[in-house]
Structure formats: C-alpha cells, structure tokens
Short mmCIF file of C-alpha atoms and ligand atoms in Angstrom, two decimals:
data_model
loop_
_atom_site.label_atom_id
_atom_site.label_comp_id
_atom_site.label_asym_id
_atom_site.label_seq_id
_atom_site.Cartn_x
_atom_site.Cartn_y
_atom_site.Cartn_z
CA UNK O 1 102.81 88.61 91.51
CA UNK O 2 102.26 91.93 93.29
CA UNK O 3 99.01 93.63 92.50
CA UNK O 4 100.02 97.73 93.09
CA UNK O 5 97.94 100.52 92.98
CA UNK O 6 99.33 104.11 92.28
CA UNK O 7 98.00 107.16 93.97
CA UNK O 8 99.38 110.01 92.49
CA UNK O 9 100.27 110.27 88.32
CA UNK O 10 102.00 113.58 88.45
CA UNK O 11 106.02 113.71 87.79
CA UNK O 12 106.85 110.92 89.98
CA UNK O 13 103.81 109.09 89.34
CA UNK O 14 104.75 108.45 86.06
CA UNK O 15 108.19 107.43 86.64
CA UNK O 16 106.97 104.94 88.74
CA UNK O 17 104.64 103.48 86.18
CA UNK O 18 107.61 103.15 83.82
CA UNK O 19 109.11 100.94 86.59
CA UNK O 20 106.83 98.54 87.24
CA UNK O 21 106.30 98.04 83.89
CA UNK O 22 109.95 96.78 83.45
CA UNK O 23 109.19 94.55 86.76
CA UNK O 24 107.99 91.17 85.78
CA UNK O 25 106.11 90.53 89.29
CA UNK O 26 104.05 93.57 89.06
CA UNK O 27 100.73 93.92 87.93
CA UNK O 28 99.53 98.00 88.19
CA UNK O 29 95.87 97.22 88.78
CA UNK O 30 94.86 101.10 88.61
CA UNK O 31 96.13 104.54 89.38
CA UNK O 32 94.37 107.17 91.86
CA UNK O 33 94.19 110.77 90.55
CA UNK O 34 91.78 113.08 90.66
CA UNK O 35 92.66 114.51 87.17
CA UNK O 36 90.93 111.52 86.08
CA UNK O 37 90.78 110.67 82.75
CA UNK O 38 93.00 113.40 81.21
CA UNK O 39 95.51 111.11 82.28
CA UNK O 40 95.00 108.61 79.72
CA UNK O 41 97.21 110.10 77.14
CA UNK O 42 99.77 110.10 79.62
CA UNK O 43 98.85 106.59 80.73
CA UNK O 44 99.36 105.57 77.08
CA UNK O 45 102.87 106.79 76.81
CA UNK O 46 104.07 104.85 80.06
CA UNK O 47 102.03 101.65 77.45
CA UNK O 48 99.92 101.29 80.40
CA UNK O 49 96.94 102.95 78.03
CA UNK O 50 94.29 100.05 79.33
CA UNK O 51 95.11 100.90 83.67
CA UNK O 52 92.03 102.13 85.22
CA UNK O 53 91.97 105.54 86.82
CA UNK O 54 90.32 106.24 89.34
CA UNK O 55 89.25 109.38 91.05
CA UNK O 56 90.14 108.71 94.65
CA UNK O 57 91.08 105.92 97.41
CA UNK O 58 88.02 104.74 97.98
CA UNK O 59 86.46 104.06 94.49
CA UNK O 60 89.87 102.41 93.92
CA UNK O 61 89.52 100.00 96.96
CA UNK O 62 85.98 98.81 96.01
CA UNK O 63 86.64 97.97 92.63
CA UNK O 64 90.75 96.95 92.32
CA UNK O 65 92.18 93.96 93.70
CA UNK O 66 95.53 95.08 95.39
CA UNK O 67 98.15 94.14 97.80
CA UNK O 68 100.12 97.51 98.04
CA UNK O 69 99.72 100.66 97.34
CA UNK O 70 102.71 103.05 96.08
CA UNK O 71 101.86 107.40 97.32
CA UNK O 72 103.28 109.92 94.55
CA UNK O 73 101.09 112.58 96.26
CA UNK O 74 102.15 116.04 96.91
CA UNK O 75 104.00 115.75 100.59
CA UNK O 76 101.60 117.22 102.78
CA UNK O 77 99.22 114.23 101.46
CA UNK O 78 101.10 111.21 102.47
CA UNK O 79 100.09 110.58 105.97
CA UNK O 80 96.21 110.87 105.04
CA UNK O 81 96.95 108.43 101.76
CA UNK O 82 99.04 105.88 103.77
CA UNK O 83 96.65 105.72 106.88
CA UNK O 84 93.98 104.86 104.25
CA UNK O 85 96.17 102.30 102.97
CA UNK O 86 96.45 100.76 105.97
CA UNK O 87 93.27 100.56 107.22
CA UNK O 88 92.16 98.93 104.40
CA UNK O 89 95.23 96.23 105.00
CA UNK O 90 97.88 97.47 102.07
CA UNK O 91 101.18 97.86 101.93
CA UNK O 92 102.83 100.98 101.36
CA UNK O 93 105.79 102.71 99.98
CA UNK O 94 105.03 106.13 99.89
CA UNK O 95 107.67 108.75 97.67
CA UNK O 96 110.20 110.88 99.77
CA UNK O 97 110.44 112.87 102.63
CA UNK O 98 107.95 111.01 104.64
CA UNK O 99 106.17 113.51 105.43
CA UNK O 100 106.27 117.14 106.57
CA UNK O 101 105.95 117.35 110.58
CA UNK O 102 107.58 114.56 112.78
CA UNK O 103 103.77 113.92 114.22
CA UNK O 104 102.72 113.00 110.78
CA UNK O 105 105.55 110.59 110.00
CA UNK O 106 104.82 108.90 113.99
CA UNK O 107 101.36 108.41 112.60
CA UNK O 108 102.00 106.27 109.74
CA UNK O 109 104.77 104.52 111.79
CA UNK O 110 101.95 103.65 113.80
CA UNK O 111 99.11 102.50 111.33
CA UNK O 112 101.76 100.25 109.53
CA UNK O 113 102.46 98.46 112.77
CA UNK O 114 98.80 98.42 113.86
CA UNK O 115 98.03 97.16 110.32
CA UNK O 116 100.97 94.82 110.59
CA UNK O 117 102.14 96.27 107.05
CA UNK O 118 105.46 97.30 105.40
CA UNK O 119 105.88 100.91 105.14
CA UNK O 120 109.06 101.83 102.63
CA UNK O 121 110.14 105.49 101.89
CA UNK O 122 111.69 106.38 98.49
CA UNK O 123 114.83 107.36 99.31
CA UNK O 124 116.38 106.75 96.41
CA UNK O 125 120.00 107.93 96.87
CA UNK O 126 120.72 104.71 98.91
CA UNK O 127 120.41 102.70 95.67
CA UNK O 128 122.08 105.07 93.79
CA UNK O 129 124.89 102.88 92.38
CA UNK O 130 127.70 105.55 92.66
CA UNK O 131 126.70 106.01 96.03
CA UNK O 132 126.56 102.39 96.49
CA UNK O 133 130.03 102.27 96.02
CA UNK O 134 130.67 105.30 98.39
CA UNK O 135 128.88 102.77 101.05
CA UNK O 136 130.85 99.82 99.77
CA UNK O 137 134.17 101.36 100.27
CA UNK O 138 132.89 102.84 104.11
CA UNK O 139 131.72 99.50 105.43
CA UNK O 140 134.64 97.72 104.05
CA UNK O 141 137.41 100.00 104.65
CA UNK O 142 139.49 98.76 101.73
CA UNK O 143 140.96 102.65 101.02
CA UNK O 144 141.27 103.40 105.07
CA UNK O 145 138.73 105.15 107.04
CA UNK O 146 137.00 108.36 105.75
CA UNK O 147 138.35 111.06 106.71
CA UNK O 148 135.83 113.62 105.21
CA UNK O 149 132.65 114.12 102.68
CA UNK O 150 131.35 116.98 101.19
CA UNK O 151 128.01 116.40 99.37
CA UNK O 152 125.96 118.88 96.84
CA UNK O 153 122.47 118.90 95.27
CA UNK O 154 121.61 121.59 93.11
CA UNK O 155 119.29 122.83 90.36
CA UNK O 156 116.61 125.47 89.30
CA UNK O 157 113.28 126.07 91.15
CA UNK O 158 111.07 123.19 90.07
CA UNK O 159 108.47 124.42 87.88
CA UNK O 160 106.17 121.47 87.07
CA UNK O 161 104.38 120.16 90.06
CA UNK O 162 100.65 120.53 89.71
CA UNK O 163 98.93 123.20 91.33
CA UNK O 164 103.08 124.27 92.08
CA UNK O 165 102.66 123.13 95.63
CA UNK O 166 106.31 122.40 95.95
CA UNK O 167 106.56 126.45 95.84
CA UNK O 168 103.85 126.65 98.81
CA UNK O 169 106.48 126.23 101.49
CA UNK O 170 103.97 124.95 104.07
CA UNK O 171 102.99 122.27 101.63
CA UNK O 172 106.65 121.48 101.05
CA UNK O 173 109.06 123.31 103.24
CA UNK O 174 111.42 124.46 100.32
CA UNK O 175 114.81 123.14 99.29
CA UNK O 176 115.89 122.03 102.73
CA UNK O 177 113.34 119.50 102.83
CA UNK O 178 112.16 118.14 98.98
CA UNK O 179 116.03 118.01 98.13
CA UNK O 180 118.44 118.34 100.41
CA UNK O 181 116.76 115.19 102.54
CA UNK O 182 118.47 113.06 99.80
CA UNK O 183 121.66 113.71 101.41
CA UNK O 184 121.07 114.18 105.01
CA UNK O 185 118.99 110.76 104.74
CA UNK O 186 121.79 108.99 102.82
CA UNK O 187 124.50 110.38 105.32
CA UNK O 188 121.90 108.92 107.71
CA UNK O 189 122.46 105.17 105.61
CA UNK O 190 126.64 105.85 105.50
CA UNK O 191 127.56 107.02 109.14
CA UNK O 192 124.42 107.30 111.13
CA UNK O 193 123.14 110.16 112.97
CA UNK O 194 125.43 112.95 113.63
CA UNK O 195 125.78 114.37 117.01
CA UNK O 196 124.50 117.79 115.98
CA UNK O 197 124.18 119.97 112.90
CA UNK O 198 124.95 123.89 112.24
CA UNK O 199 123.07 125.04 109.16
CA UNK O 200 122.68 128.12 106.92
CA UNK O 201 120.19 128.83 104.59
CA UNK O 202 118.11 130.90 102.01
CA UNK O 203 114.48 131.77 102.95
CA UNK O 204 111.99 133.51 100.40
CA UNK O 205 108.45 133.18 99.58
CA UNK O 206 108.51 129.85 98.73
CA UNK O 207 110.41 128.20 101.36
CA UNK O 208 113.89 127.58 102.29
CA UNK O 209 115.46 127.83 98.78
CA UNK O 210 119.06 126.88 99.94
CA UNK O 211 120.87 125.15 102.95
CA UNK O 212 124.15 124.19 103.77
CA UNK O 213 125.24 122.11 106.70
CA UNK O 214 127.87 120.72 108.75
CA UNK O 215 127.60 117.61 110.48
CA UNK O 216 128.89 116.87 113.64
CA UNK O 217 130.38 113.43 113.22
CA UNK O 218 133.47 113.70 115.95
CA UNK O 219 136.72 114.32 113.64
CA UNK O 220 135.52 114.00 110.37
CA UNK O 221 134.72 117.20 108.11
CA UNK O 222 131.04 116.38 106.61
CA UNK O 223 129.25 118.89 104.94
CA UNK O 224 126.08 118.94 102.33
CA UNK O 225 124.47 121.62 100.25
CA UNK O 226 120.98 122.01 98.77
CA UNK O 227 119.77 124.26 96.84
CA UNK O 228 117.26 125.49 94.14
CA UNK O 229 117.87 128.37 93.14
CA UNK O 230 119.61 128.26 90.12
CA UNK O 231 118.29 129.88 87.24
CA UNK O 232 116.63 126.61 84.96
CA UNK O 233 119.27 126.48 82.43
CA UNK O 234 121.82 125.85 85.01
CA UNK O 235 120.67 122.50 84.77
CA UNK O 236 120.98 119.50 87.37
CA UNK O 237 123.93 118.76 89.79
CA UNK O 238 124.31 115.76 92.57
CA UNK O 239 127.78 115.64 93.78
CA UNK O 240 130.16 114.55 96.39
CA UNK O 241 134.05 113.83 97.56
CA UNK O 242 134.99 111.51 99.54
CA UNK O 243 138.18 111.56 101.21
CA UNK O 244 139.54 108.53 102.47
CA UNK O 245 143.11 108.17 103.60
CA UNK O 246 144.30 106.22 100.84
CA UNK O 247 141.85 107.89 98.11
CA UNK O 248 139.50 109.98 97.23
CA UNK O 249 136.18 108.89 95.56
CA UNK O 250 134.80 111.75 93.37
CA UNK O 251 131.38 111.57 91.58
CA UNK O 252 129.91 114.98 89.61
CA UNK O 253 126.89 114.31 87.64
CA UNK O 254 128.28 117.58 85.71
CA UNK O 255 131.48 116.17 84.76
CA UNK O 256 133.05 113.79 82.83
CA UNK O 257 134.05 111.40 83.30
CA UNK O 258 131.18 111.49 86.38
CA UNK O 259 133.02 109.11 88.60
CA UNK O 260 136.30 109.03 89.36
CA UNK O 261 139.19 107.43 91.98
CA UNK O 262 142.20 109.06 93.06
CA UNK O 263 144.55 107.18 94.51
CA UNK O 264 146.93 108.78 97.50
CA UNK O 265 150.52 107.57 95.96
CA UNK O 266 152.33 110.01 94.65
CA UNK O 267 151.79 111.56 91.97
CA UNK O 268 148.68 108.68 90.74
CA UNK O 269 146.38 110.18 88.43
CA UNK O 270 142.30 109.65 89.23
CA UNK O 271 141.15 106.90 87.14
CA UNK O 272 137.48 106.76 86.05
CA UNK O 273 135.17 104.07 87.45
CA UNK O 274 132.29 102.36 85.52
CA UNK O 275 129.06 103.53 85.58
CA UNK O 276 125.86 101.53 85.59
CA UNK O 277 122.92 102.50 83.44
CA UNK O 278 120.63 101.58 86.58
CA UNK O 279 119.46 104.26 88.69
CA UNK O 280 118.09 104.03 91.90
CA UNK O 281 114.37 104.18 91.36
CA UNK O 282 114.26 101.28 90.31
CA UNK O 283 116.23 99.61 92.78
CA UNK O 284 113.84 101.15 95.62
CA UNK O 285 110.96 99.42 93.94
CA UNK O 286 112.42 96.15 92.87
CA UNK O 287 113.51 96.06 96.93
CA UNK O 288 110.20 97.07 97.94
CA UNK O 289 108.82 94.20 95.68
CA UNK O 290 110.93 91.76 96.13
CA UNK O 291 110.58 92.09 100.22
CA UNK O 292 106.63 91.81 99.46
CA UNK O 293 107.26 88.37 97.18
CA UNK O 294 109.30 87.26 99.75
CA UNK O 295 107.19 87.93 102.72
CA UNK O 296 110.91 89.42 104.78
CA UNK O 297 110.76 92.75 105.98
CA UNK O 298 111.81 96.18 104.15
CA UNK O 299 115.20 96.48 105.03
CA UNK O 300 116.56 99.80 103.38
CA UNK O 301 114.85 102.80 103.97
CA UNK O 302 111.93 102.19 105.88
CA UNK O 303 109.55 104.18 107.81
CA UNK O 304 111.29 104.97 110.55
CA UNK O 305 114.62 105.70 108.79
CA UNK O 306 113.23 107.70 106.96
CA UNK O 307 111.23 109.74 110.01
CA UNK O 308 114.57 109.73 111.36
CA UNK O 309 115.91 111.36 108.25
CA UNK O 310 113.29 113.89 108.54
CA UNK O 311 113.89 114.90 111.88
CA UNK O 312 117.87 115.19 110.94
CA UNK O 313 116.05 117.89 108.38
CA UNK O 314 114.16 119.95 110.52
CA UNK O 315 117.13 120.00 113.15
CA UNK O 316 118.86 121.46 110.14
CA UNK O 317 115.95 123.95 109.54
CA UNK O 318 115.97 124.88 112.98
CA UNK O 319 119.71 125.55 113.25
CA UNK O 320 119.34 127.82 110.25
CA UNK O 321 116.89 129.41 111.52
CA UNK O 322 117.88 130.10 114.39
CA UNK O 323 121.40 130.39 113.64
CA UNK O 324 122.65 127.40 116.87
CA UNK O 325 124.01 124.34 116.58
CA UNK O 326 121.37 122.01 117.33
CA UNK O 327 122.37 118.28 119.11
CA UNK O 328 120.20 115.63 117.09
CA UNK O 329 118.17 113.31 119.49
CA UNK O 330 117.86 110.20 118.12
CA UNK O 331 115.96 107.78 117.60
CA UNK O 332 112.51 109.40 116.78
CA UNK O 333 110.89 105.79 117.26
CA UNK O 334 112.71 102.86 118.38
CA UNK O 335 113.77 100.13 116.07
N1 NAD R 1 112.63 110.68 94.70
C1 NAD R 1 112.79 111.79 94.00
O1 NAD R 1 113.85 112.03 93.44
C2 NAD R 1 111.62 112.73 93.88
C3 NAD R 1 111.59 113.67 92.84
C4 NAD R 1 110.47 114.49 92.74
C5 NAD R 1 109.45 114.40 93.66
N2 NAD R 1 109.52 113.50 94.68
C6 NAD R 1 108.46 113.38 95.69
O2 NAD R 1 107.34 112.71 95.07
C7 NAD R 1 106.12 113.22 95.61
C8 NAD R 1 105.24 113.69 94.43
O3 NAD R 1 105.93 114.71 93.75
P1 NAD R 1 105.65 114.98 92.19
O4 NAD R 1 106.83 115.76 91.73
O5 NAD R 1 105.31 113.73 91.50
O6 NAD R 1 104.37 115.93 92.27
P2 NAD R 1 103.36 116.29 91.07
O7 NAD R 1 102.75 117.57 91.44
O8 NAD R 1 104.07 116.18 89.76
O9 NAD R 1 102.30 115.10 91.13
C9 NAD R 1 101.37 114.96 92.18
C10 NAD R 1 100.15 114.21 91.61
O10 NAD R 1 99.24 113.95 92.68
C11 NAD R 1 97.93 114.19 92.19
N3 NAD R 1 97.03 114.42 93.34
C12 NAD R 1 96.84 115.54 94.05
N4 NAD R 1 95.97 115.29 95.05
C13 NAD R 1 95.62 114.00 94.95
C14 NAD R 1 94.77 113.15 95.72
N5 NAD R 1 94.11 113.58 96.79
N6 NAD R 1 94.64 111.84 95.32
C15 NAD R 1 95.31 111.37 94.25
N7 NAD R 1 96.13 112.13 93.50
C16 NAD R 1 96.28 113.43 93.85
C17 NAD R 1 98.08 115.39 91.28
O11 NAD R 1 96.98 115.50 90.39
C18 NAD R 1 99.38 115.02 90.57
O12 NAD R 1 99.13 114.22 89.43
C19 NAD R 1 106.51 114.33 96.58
O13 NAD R 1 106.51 113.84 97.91
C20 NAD R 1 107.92 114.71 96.17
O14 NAD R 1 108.70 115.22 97.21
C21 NAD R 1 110.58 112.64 94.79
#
C-alpha cells in the first residue's frame, strides 16, 4: 500500500484524487492547499470528504504518514515542492512540464538522486492508448517504417486555473510550453531527439499562444502544432497522421470514428480501430505506483526525460523567436 500525499487540489489536483481512488494500493493520506478547507466540498465530490487538508508542506509532513508525494502546483512551483519532498525522503511525481527553466528541472534531477528517490513527470500522452498504438506500430514495424507525422493540439485559452497563472507567461510560458510539450515530449518517447527544430509562433500578453514546428529527424516530414487560441466554444482537439509506407494511422479526437487505419492497397478503405475507455492519467499513476510497490525504477517518463522534453521546448521557443533553426543538444543530464 502506497501512502500519497497531494499538493495541489486545483484542476489537476482533483483529477488525480479521482485516480487514486480507483487504485486499490493507494491510500491519499492528505492533500496540501492553501485554500484550505474550502476544499472540502470539492473533496467530497472526488468521495474523499474525510482526507485531511492541510495548509502547506510542512504541517503535512509532521502530522501524515507518507511515502510519496504527487505536485499539481502551478509550474513555476514544482522545483520548490519537489526539493521539499525530497529532503524529507518522498517520492515524487510531479504534473507536466517539469518545470519552467532547464536550471530548475537540473535541480530536482539532483535532489531525487541525492535523496535516492523516484522522480516521475506526468506526461501523459505516452500512455495515451491511441498513441500507444502509434508507438506499437513504430517499434515493431509491422506497416513499414514511418515515413512522416504530423501532430496537433488545440483549444481555447484556459480560463480556470486559480489566480489564472497559466495566463502570466512567466509563470507558464504560454501554449508552447503547458500544451504543446505533450507532443514534443511524446515525439521525444517515439523517435528520440531530433537533430534540430524550426518553429513559428504567436506571442501576446500572455505568452506564446501558438507554435508550430518542424522537426529535423533526417528524411522524415515531422511536424506538431499547439495552440490556444481558439475562441472556447471551439472546443478540444489532439490529433495526428501517421504515415507509414504500408498505412496510415489517423486519430482526431474531433472525428468520428476518432481512430482510424488506412491501408496502402489500392483502393482499401480506412477501417476504424477500437478505442479503450482508459486514458492516460491513469496509466501514469498506476506506473508510478506500481514501480513504488515494486521497489524497480520509473521507467516511462522520468525526470530526466522529461527535462529533456523541456529543453526540446525552449529550443522550439528560441527558434521562434528568433526565427533560426536551432540544433538540439542532447542529453541535458546523462542517463
Ligand atoms: N497533464 C495534463 O494534461 C495537464 C492538464 C492541465 C494542467 N496540467 C499541469 O498541472 C499543473 C497544475 O495545473 P492545474 O491546471 O491543476 O492548476 P490549478 O490552478 O487548477 O491548480 C493549482 C492548485 O495549486 C494550489 N496552490 C497554489 N499554491 C500552492 C502552494 N504553495 N501549496 C499548495 N497548493 C498550492 C492552488 O490553490 C490550486 O488549487 C501544472 O503544472 C499544469 O501544467 C497538466
């Protein structure tokens, strides 16, 4: 059984809650947040009504028992939240991106290995089960070798993050960072790191609203594009093709059917592949816990993928901003 505590019950906080609810080797043992007990309504929803709350870190480690501790914190807090964890000998998976600056993620690279702790990253989108697949069919070649992938993430300008920091661009860094890091981090997971990037993108007063990138991954055509500014009723899209050289593997949370195969003889017609109810939240967290019941090391999406992901991100950032193609130097830490 893995005692957690949550630091953090804002939109992802909760989400998280639901999780380990549904995960018979968790216990949550309390959740950090300094909007205290005006939580408890919320609390009650997730049926987790009777959870302590506690006001901050330290309050929390005098009085919980806990082996791990999960950060839902606004990004600009996760290095200060996860060094705390690890001084005081936790475990930590900590949401996505990382962090904000390369220095910050280094630093909690660090203080997990000093701590001799597990550090995971929430990258969610490589347990995403359609994108699962996408891996599946890359490692094992079955419809020939890629041969290009375009990738999309779009949707409104969030609106409910308290205190809006994600619109506070040096608390968050815009589009190019909270969103579009799902796909540069999972193109990270599929092909590894390109040899350079050439990006565009949208700057206003809350960040960098919209990029788009290509990826320089010798003679394959890879492209992603992030972007929130859509008005709010547009809604919610995550999208890519995949274009082997005997298929091509479409997925369009906008369409339906949302997944489909289309096979390259003749005239074939795509045919539309099952979709699992499971999303990848809760496969991040039921690998996180399962590593911690079995004592093995994280193995997907760690701390320093996902510092490596980052720094694929602000490459990006750079090259839009400066309008260059930028050559990625990797790795950022070793292992
Ligand atoms: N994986 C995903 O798909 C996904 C989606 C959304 C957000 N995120 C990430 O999750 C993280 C949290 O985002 P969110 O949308 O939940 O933000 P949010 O604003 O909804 O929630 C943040 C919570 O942290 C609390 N908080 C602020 N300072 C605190 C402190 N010092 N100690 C304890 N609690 C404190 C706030 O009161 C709030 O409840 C961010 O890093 C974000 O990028 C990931």
């Amino acid at each position: 059984m893995q005692n957690v505590l949550l630091v953090g019950f804002g939109f992802m906080g909760k989400m998280h809650a639901e999780i380990y609810r549904s995960l018979p080797e968790v216990c949550l043992v309390g959740v950090v947040d300094p909007r205290g007990e005006s939580l408890r309504e919320d609390l009650r929803v997730c049926g987790l009504g009777s959870v302590p709350i506690f006001g901050d870190f330290e309050s929390a480690r005098e009085q919980a028992d806990f082996s791990a501790v999960d950060i839902c914190l606004p990004t600009d807090l996760h290095r200060e939240a996860a060094l705390s964890a690890f001084a005081a000998g936790k475990h930590v998976f900590c949401e996505k991106p990382i962090a904000i600056t390369r220095e910050d993620a280094l630093a909690m690279i660090d203080a997990a290995r000093a701590a001799d702790r597990q550090l995971m990253v929430g990258h969610c989108i490589r347990f995403w089960p359609e994108y699962l697949e996408l891996k599946r069919l890359v490692d094992s070649g079955e419809r020939g070798s890629l041969v290009s992938l375009s990738m999309v993430r779009r949707t409104g300008r969030p609106g409910y993050s308290v205190g809006d920091w994600v619109n506070q661009p040096e608390r968050c860094l815009g589009a190019a960072l909270d969103l579009h890091i799902h796909d540069s981090d999972f193109l990270m997971h599929l092909l590894g790191a390109p040899e350079s990037v050439i990006s565009q993108g949208i700057r206003d007063e809350t960040g960098w609203s919209s990029i788009a990138t290509q990826y320089g991954y010798g003679d394959r055509i890879v492209t992603a594009e992030g972007a929130w500014n859509y008005p709010a009723s547009w809604g919610f899209q995550m999208r890519f093709t995949a274009v082997f050289e005997s298929a091509v593997l479409d997925y369009d949370s906008r369409s339906d059917p949302t997944f489909a195969i289309t096979p390259a003889i003749g005239d074939a017609a795509p045919v539309a592949l099952p979709v699992s109810s499971a999303d990848g939240y809760h496969g991040e967290l039921a690998h996180f816990i399962a590593c911690l019941e079995e004592d093995k090391p994280v193995a997907i999406s760690t701390g320093e993928q996902a510092a490596a992901s980052l720094n694929l991100v602000l490459a990006e950032i750079e090259s839009a901003r400066s309008g260059e193609r930028i050559t990625i130097n990797q790795p950022l830490c070793k292992k």
